[in-house]
């Protein structure tokens, strides 16, 4: 059996730990020979472990190679790769390719009257939030694809992503685009946008309750330190958790007036450090595993 150093995100279920995992005082946390499964992988991520040594038997290596070849030929993967590359370079969304992944659903959603009016107004007012909203809708759709969402749920998660920051249309532009560090009072105003957004969508019949809650809760954190309500993981709905990952990934990989964008690889590392406390580990793992395969 060959011992391999593996990034925690890319190690496979069924790999065998080749070394003990110990904490910084040398106490044993996970024993050598433990088989990596979903729970072990999530535990390692939560502990902040970045690399591990694993044994791979030849059978699983063979299987892995075949899976990789299949992946290369899988149409969606190729499109998603292009998507990640283009979006992370700050380029415009191409609806044609989003539609190839979602069978035309993306275009249908952005043409729904309420969403179309919102995006049209937003384009005029705040071009960053316009692009960001489309990108987040796009990443949410990609994550929905990874999660094997039904056609209906794909439509819902695209809507949640596109609408998540709708409340920002009520926040003064000078605050949204401020180059200098925001004061505490100014940040408190920005933090009102999920509540303001919920207020805008709450009586819109074409928007489901699940999507409305994603607008309200996309800044909640797993450990309860988010806003507006300080909800803990089990009380945060799925769409809000997905929006949070898509939102942060896009914010990190896009240039702003007050900060330079970072590379996708760097962004993956930052996301990984947010596992458990801020972002849902299970969803993050799915996002990172698939995004990694697109890049490497
Ligand atoms: Fe937001």
mmCIF file of C-alpha atoms and ligand atoms in Angstrom:
data_model
loop_
_atom_site.group_PDB
_atom_site.id
_atom_site.type_symbol
_atom_site.label_atom_id
_atom_site.label_comp_id
_atom_site.label_asym_id
_atom_site.label_seq_id
_atom_site.Cartn_x
_atom_site.Cartn_y
_atom_site.Cartn_z
ATOM 1 C CA UNK A 1 0.000 0.000 0.000
ATOM 2 C CA UNK A 2 1.245 3.444 -0.945
ATOM 3 C CA UNK A 3 1.301 6.267 1.606
ATOM 4 C CA UNK A 4 0.052 9.549 0.112
ATOM 5 C CA UNK A 5 -0.094 13.085 1.463
ATOM 6 C CA UNK A 6 -3.595 14.360 0.710
ATOM 7 C CA UNK A 7 -5.385 17.645 1.141
ATOM 8 C CA UNK A 8 -8.288 16.946 3.498
ATOM 9 C CA UNK A 9 -10.755 18.172 0.886
ATOM 10 C CA UNK A 10 -9.558 15.783 -1.811
ATOM 11 C CA UNK A 11 -9.147 12.634 0.277
ATOM 12 C CA UNK A 12 -11.684 9.959 -0.591
ATOM 13 C CA UNK A 13 -14.086 8.067 1.643
ATOM 14 C CA UNK A 14 -12.530 4.651 2.176
ATOM 15 C CA UNK A 15 -8.945 5.999 2.348
ATOM 16 C CA UNK A 16 -7.085 4.701 5.418
ATOM 17 C CA UNK A 17 -5.318 7.071 7.808
ATOM 18 C CA UNK A 18 -1.584 6.326 7.589
ATOM 19 C CA UNK A 19 -0.619 8.324 10.694
ATOM 20 C CA UNK A 20 -2.157 9.181 14.044
ATOM 21 C CA UNK A 21 -3.841 12.588 14.236
ATOM 22 C CA UNK A 22 -2.756 14.334 17.417
ATOM 23 C CA UNK A 23 -3.541 17.737 18.914
ATOM 24 C CA UNK A 24 -0.885 20.369 19.646
ATOM 25 C CA UNK A 25 -0.031 18.770 22.995
ATOM 26 C CA UNK A 26 0.411 15.375 21.400
ATOM 27 C CA UNK A 27 -2.848 13.842 22.585
ATOM 28 C CA UNK A 28 -4.280 11.254 20.206
ATOM 29 C CA UNK A 29 -7.411 12.464 18.392
ATOM 30 C CA UNK A 30 -7.844 9.933 15.593
ATOM 31 C CA UNK A 31 -5.949 6.675 15.399
ATOM 32 C CA UNK A 32 -3.859 5.473 12.455
ATOM 33 C CA UNK A 33 -5.714 2.874 10.319
ATOM 34 C CA UNK A 34 -9.049 4.639 10.778
ATOM 35 C CA UNK A 35 -11.063 4.497 7.561
ATOM 36 C CA UNK A 36 -12.036 7.946 6.312
ATOM 37 C CA UNK A 37 -15.782 8.383 6.108
ATOM 38 C CA UNK A 38 -18.005 11.442 5.976
ATOM 39 C CA UNK A 39 -17.999 11.947 9.760
ATOM 40 C CA UNK A 40 -14.223 11.596 10.095
ATOM 41 C CA UNK A 41 -13.665 13.978 7.188
ATOM 42 C CA UNK A 42 -15.990 16.598 8.677
ATOM 43 C CA UNK A 43 -14.359 16.183 12.099
ATOM 44 C CA UNK A 44 -10.890 16.734 10.576
ATOM 45 C CA UNK A 45 -12.097 19.847 8.743
ATOM 46 C CA UNK A 46 -13.658 21.229 11.902
ATOM 47 C CA UNK A 47 -10.363 20.637 13.719
ATOM 48 C CA UNK A 48 -8.643 22.744 11.043
ATOM 49 C CA UNK A 49 -6.509 19.864 9.726
ATOM 50 C CA UNK A 50 -5.321 20.688 6.209
ATOM 51 C CA UNK A 51 -3.284 17.658 5.139
ATOM 52 C CA UNK A 52 -3.278 14.014 6.146
ATOM 53 C CA UNK A 53 -1.327 10.918 5.153
ATOM 54 C CA UNK A 54 -3.477 8.105 3.808
ATOM 55 C CA UNK A 55 -3.018 4.617 2.394
ATOM 56 C CA UNK A 56 -4.746 3.843 -0.836
ATOM 57 C CA UNK A 57 -4.983 0.307 -2.028
ATOM 58 C CA UNK A 58 -4.476 -0.303 -5.747
ATOM 59 C CA UNK A 59 -8.128 -1.190 -6.261
ATOM 60 C CA UNK A 60 -9.339 2.150 -4.985
ATOM 61 C CA UNK A 61 -6.597 3.966 -6.926
ATOM 62 C CA UNK A 62 -7.835 2.304 -10.118
ATOM 63 C CA UNK A 63 -11.403 3.217 -9.311
ATOM 64 C CA UNK A 64 -10.348 6.755 -8.613
ATOM 65 C CA UNK A 65 -8.598 7.023 -11.988
ATOM 66 C CA UNK A 66 -11.703 5.816 -13.817
ATOM 67 C CA UNK A 67 -13.864 8.250 -11.895
ATOM 68 C CA UNK A 68 -11.503 11.063 -12.809
ATOM 69 C CA UNK A 69 -11.665 10.153 -16.503
ATOM 70 C CA UNK A 70 -15.456 10.070 -16.279
ATOM 71 C CA UNK A 71 -15.410 13.434 -14.589
ATOM 72 C CA UNK A 72 -13.328 14.927 -17.357
ATOM 73 C CA UNK A 73 -15.910 13.872 -19.895
ATOM 74 C CA UNK A 74 -18.913 14.859 -17.902
ATOM 75 C CA UNK A 75 -20.378 17.819 -19.702
ATOM 76 C CA UNK A 76 -21.513 19.725 -16.654
ATOM 77 C CA UNK A 77 -18.082 19.618 -15.094
ATOM 78 C CA UNK A 78 -16.540 21.232 -18.150
ATOM 79 C CA UNK A 79 -19.119 23.975 -18.151
ATOM 80 C CA UNK A 80 -18.848 24.498 -14.416
ATOM 81 C CA UNK A 81 -15.077 24.783 -14.707
ATOM 82 C CA UNK A 82 -15.450 27.544 -17.278
ATOM 83 C CA UNK A 83 -17.994 29.172 -15.034
ATOM 84 C CA UNK A 84 -15.722 29.210 -12.011
ATOM 85 C CA UNK A 85 -12.831 30.546 -14.054
ATOM 86 C CA UNK A 86 -14.809 33.330 -15.673
ATOM 87 C CA UNK A 87 -16.625 34.397 -12.538
ATOM 88 C CA UNK A 88 -13.475 34.363 -10.440
ATOM 89 C CA UNK A 89 -11.875 36.678 -13.002
ATOM 90 C CA UNK A 90 -14.713 39.121 -12.388
ATOM 91 C CA UNK A 91 -16.204 38.566 -15.858
ATOM 92 C CA UNK A 92 -19.889 38.829 -16.643
ATOM 93 C CA UNK A 93 -22.272 35.987 -16.270
ATOM 94 C CA UNK A 94 -23.090 34.177 -19.481
ATOM 95 C CA UNK A 95 -26.684 33.061 -19.298
ATOM 96 C CA UNK A 96 -26.188 30.653 -22.192
ATOM 97 C CA UNK A 97 -23.866 28.461 -20.131
ATOM 98 C CA UNK A 98 -25.904 28.794 -16.948
ATOM 99 C CA UNK A 99 -28.789 27.508 -19.027
ATOM 100 C CA UNK A 100 -26.811 24.549 -20.260
ATOM 101 C CA UNK A 101 -26.408 23.447 -16.645
ATOM 102 C CA UNK A 102 -29.959 24.230 -15.592
ATOM 103 C CA UNK A 103 -31.833 23.292 -18.792
ATOM 104 C CA UNK A 104 -32.936 26.855 -19.433
ATOM 105 C CA UNK A 105 -34.083 27.403 -15.864
ATOM 106 C CA UNK A 106 -31.665 30.239 -15.092
ATOM 107 C CA UNK A 107 -32.985 32.342 -17.954
ATOM 108 C CA UNK A 108 -36.562 31.571 -16.946
ATOM 109 C CA UNK A 109 -35.909 32.702 -13.371
ATOM 110 C CA UNK A 110 -34.159 35.971 -14.266
ATOM 111 C CA UNK A 111 -37.051 36.731 -16.629
ATOM 112 C CA UNK A 112 -39.749 36.312 -13.993
ATOM 113 C CA UNK A 113 -41.371 39.777 -13.702
ATOM 114 C CA UNK A 114 -40.486 40.504 -10.056
ATOM 115 C CA UNK A 115 -36.878 39.327 -10.399
ATOM 116 C CA UNK A 116 -36.440 40.947 -13.810
ATOM 117 C CA UNK A 117 -37.638 44.329 -12.506
ATOM 118 C CA UNK A 118 -35.370 44.031 -9.484
ATOM 119 C CA UNK A 119 -32.306 43.183 -11.588
ATOM 120 C CA UNK A 120 -33.049 45.968 -14.075
ATOM 121 C CA UNK A 121 -33.286 48.551 -11.280
ATOM 122 C CA UNK A 122 -30.230 47.134 -9.558
ATOM 123 C CA UNK A 123 -28.112 47.321 -12.737
ATOM 124 C CA UNK A 124 -28.757 51.072 -12.882
ATOM 125 C CA UNK A 125 -28.200 51.673 -9.171
ATOM 126 C CA UNK A 126 -25.413 49.394 -8.016
ATOM 127 C CA UNK A 127 -23.497 47.459 -10.649
ATOM 128 C CA UNK A 128 -21.433 45.532 -8.068
ATOM 129 C CA UNK A 129 -24.492 44.107 -6.275
ATOM 130 C CA UNK A 130 -26.057 43.376 -9.690
ATOM 131 C CA UNK A 131 -23.114 41.203 -10.796
ATOM 132 C CA UNK A 132 -22.733 39.760 -7.289
ATOM 133 C CA UNK A 133 -26.411 38.733 -7.185
ATOM 134 C CA UNK A 134 -26.184 36.964 -10.535
ATOM 135 C CA UNK A 135 -22.942 35.261 -9.527
ATOM 136 C CA UNK A 136 -24.404 34.085 -6.222
ATOM 137 C CA UNK A 137 -27.446 32.777 -8.095
ATOM 138 C CA UNK A 138 -25.053 30.993 -10.399
ATOM 139 C CA UNK A 139 -22.945 29.451 -7.602
ATOM 140 C CA UNK A 140 -26.115 28.451 -5.736
ATOM 141 C CA UNK A 141 -27.269 26.702 -8.903
ATOM 142 C CA UNK A 142 -23.926 24.901 -9.212
ATOM 143 C CA UNK A 143 -24.159 23.790 -5.573
ATOM 144 C CA UNK A 144 -27.770 22.689 -6.185
ATOM 145 C CA UNK A 145 -26.477 20.633 -9.088
ATOM 146 C CA UNK A 146 -23.860 18.995 -6.834
ATOM 147 C CA UNK A 147 -26.606 18.283 -4.293
ATOM 148 C CA UNK A 148 -28.718 16.669 -7.052
ATOM 149 C CA UNK A 149 -31.593 19.081 -6.499
ATOM 150 C CA UNK A 150 -34.856 18.504 -8.353
ATOM 151 C CA UNK A 151 -35.875 20.927 -11.133
ATOM 152 C CA UNK A 152 -38.167 22.721 -8.662
ATOM 153 C CA UNK A 153 -35.482 23.082 -5.983
ATOM 154 C CA UNK A 154 -32.965 24.279 -8.568
ATOM 155 C CA UNK A 155 -35.379 27.084 -9.472
ATOM 156 C CA UNK A 156 -35.792 27.930 -5.804
ATOM 157 C CA UNK A 157 -32.086 28.055 -5.022
ATOM 158 C CA UNK A 158 -31.379 30.210 -8.091
ATOM 159 C CA UNK A 159 -34.070 32.646 -6.899
ATOM 160 C CA UNK A 160 -32.634 32.648 -3.371
ATOM 161 C CA UNK A 161 -29.140 33.416 -4.705
ATOM 162 C CA UNK A 162 -30.267 36.167 -7.068
ATOM 163 C CA UNK A 163 -32.492 37.835 -4.449
ATOM 164 C CA UNK A 164 -30.383 37.330 -1.313
ATOM 165 C CA UNK A 165 -29.116 40.936 -1.156
ATOM 166 C CA UNK A 166 -32.332 42.644 -2.332
ATOM 167 C CA UNK A 167 -32.406 44.594 0.936
ATOM 168 C CA UNK A 168 -29.283 46.491 -0.167
ATOM 169 C CA UNK A 169 -31.442 48.627 -2.455
ATOM 170 C CA UNK A 170 -32.555 50.349 0.766
ATOM 171 C CA UNK A 171 -28.989 50.954 2.004
ATOM 172 C CA UNK A 172 -27.305 54.242 0.990
ATOM 173 C CA UNK A 173 -24.863 53.689 -1.886
ATOM 174 C CA UNK A 174 -22.177 55.755 -0.184
ATOM 175 C CA UNK A 175 -22.049 53.107 2.551
ATOM 176 C CA UNK A 176 -22.075 50.134 0.163
ATOM 177 C CA UNK A 177 -19.197 51.569 -1.884
ATOM 178 C CA UNK A 178 -17.181 53.184 0.895
ATOM 179 C CA UNK A 179 -13.437 52.645 0.405
ATOM 180 C CA UNK A 180 -12.473 53.366 4.008
ATOM 181 C CA UNK A 181 -13.216 51.068 6.917
ATOM 182 C CA UNK A 182 -16.845 51.327 8.039
ATOM 183 C CA UNK A 183 -17.550 52.722 11.499
ATOM 184 C CA UNK A 184 -19.461 50.521 13.940
ATOM 185 C CA UNK A 185 -22.635 52.565 13.334
ATOM 186 C CA UNK A 186 -22.246 52.306 9.557
ATOM 187 C CA UNK A 187 -21.777 48.540 9.740
ATOM 188 C CA UNK A 188 -24.929 48.290 11.860
ATOM 189 C CA UNK A 189 -26.808 49.985 8.997
ATOM 190 C CA UNK A 190 -25.374 47.521 6.421
ATOM 191 C CA UNK A 191 -26.434 44.688 8.719
ATOM 192 C CA UNK A 192 -30.053 45.746 8.326
ATOM 193 C CA UNK A 193 -30.180 44.538 4.716
ATOM 194 C CA UNK A 194 -31.470 40.978 5.408
ATOM 195 C CA UNK A 195 -34.411 42.422 7.402
ATOM 196 C CA UNK A 196 -35.035 45.118 4.791
ATOM 197 C CA UNK A 197 -34.887 42.462 2.065
ATOM 198 C CA UNK A 198 -37.366 40.243 3.855
ATOM 199 C CA UNK A 199 -39.670 43.216 4.192
ATOM 200 C CA UNK A 200 -39.534 43.745 0.412
ATOM 201 C CA UNK A 201 -40.252 40.109 -0.522
ATOM 202 C CA UNK A 202 -42.575 39.029 2.283
ATOM 203 C CA UNK A 203 -45.799 39.850 0.412
ATOM 204 C CA UNK A 204 -44.644 38.831 -3.074
ATOM 205 C CA UNK A 205 -46.759 35.846 -4.135
ATOM 206 C CA UNK A 206 -44.302 34.571 -6.760
ATOM 207 C CA UNK A 207 -41.588 34.109 -4.084
ATOM 208 C CA UNK A 208 -41.873 31.060 -1.815
ATOM 209 C CA UNK A 209 -41.465 31.171 1.955
ATOM 210 C CA UNK A 210 -38.210 29.168 1.664
ATOM 211 C CA UNK A 211 -36.681 31.799 -0.632
ATOM 212 C CA UNK A 212 -37.925 34.609 1.628
ATOM 213 C CA UNK A 213 -36.212 32.960 4.605
ATOM 214 C CA UNK A 214 -32.957 32.662 2.638
ATOM 215 C CA UNK A 215 -33.091 36.440 2.040
ATOM 216 C CA UNK A 216 -33.620 36.946 5.787
ATOM 217 C CA UNK A 217 -31.065 34.414 7.041
ATOM 218 C CA UNK A 218 -28.109 34.374 4.621
ATOM 219 C CA UNK A 219 -25.861 36.095 7.204
ATOM 220 C CA UNK A 220 -26.664 33.743 10.068
ATOM 221 C CA UNK A 221 -23.741 31.564 11.234
ATOM 222 C CA UNK A 222 -23.645 27.953 12.409
ATOM 223 C CA UNK A 223 -22.399 28.960 15.891
ATOM 224 C CA UNK A 224 -25.133 31.543 16.407
ATOM 225 C CA UNK A 225 -22.929 34.639 16.023
ATOM 226 C CA UNK A 226 -24.513 35.822 12.764
ATOM 227 C CA UNK A 227 -27.293 38.327 12.108
ATOM 228 C CA UNK A 228 -30.095 39.426 12.219
ATOM 229 C CA UNK A 229 -31.351 36.821 14.712
ATOM 230 C CA UNK A 230 -28.231 34.943 15.888
ATOM 231 C CA UNK A 231 -29.728 31.601 14.846
ATOM 232 C CA UNK A 232 -27.739 28.411 15.315
ATOM 233 C CA UNK A 233 -27.050 25.798 12.636
ATOM 234 C CA UNK A 234 -30.093 23.598 13.175
ATOM 235 C CA UNK A 235 -32.396 26.624 12.876
ATOM 236 C CA UNK A 236 -30.883 27.982 9.663
ATOM 237 C CA UNK A 237 -32.683 26.703 6.550
ATOM 238 C CA UNK A 238 -30.826 24.905 3.767
ATOM 239 C CA UNK A 239 -31.172 27.649 1.149
ATOM 240 C CA UNK A 240 -29.748 30.244 3.550
ATOM 241 C CA UNK A 241 -26.743 27.988 4.268
ATOM 242 C CA UNK A 242 -26.120 27.518 0.532
ATOM 243 C CA UNK A 243 -26.446 31.258 -0.131
ATOM 244 C CA UNK A 244 -23.902 31.952 2.627
ATOM 245 C CA UNK A 245 -21.251 29.785 0.924
ATOM 246 C CA UNK A 246 -21.953 31.185 -2.549
ATOM 247 C CA UNK A 247 -22.028 34.751 -1.190
ATOM 248 C CA UNK A 248 -18.677 34.519 0.590
ATOM 249 C CA UNK A 249 -16.935 32.716 -2.293
ATOM 250 C CA UNK A 250 -18.037 35.395 -4.753
ATOM 251 C CA UNK A 251 -17.160 38.266 -2.387
ATOM 252 C CA UNK A 252 -13.652 36.841 -1.863
ATOM 253 C CA UNK A 253 -12.924 36.308 -5.572
ATOM 254 C CA UNK A 254 -14.222 39.689 -6.814
ATOM 255 C CA UNK A 255 -12.493 43.093 -6.741
ATOM 256 C CA UNK A 256 -14.104 45.830 -4.641
ATOM 257 C CA UNK A 257 -13.329 49.498 -4.133
ATOM 258 C CA UNK A 258 -11.848 48.670 -0.721
ATOM 259 C CA UNK A 259 -10.186 45.302 -1.358
ATOM 260 C CA UNK A 260 -8.490 43.259 -4.050
ATOM 261 C CA UNK A 261 -9.880 39.900 -5.073
ATOM 262 C CA UNK A 262 -8.009 36.751 -4.078
ATOM 263 C CA UNK A 263 -7.397 33.599 -6.129
ATOM 264 C CA UNK A 264 -9.914 30.722 -5.999
ATOM 265 C CA UNK A 265 -7.314 28.499 -4.269
ATOM 266 C CA UNK A 266 -6.815 31.103 -1.557
ATOM 267 C CA UNK A 267 -10.599 31.520 -1.273
ATOM 268 C CA UNK A 268 -11.040 27.741 -0.824
ATOM 269 C CA UNK A 269 -8.589 27.905 2.111
ATOM 270 C CA UNK A 270 -10.469 30.770 3.727
ATOM 271 C CA UNK A 271 -13.809 28.985 3.258
ATOM 272 C CA UNK A 272 -12.311 25.875 4.803
ATOM 273 C CA UNK A 273 -11.261 27.864 7.869
ATOM 274 C CA UNK A 274 -14.911 28.925 8.263
ATOM 275 C CA UNK A 275 -16.169 25.318 8.443
ATOM 276 C CA UNK A 276 -18.289 24.562 11.488
ATOM 277 C CA UNK A 277 -18.305 27.965 13.215
ATOM 278 C CA UNK A 278 -19.607 29.998 10.321
ATOM 279 C CA UNK A 279 -20.504 27.725 7.398
ATOM 280 C CA UNK A 280 -22.179 24.333 7.347
ATOM 281 C CA UNK A 281 -19.434 21.702 7.121
ATOM 282 C CA UNK A 282 -21.343 19.190 5.040
ATOM 283 C CA UNK A 283 -22.370 21.673 2.347
ATOM 284 C CA UNK A 284 -18.958 23.292 2.349
ATOM 285 C CA UNK A 285 -17.317 19.936 1.833
ATOM 286 C CA UNK A 286 -19.514 19.241 -1.187
ATOM 287 C CA UNK A 287 -18.767 22.683 -2.621
ATOM 288 C CA UNK A 288 -15.014 22.400 -2.057
ATOM 289 C CA UNK A 289 -14.684 18.818 -3.282
ATOM 290 C CA UNK A 290 -16.400 19.678 -6.542
ATOM 291 C CA UNK A 291 -14.755 23.061 -6.989
ATOM 292 C CA UNK A 292 -11.331 21.459 -6.386
ATOM 293 C CA UNK A 293 -12.025 18.879 -9.078
ATOM 294 C CA UNK A 294 -12.799 21.715 -11.466
ATOM 295 C CA UNK A 295 -9.485 23.405 -10.795
ATOM 296 C CA UNK A 296 -6.992 20.615 -10.332
HETATM 297 FE FE1 LIG B 1 -25.903 39.956 2.222
#
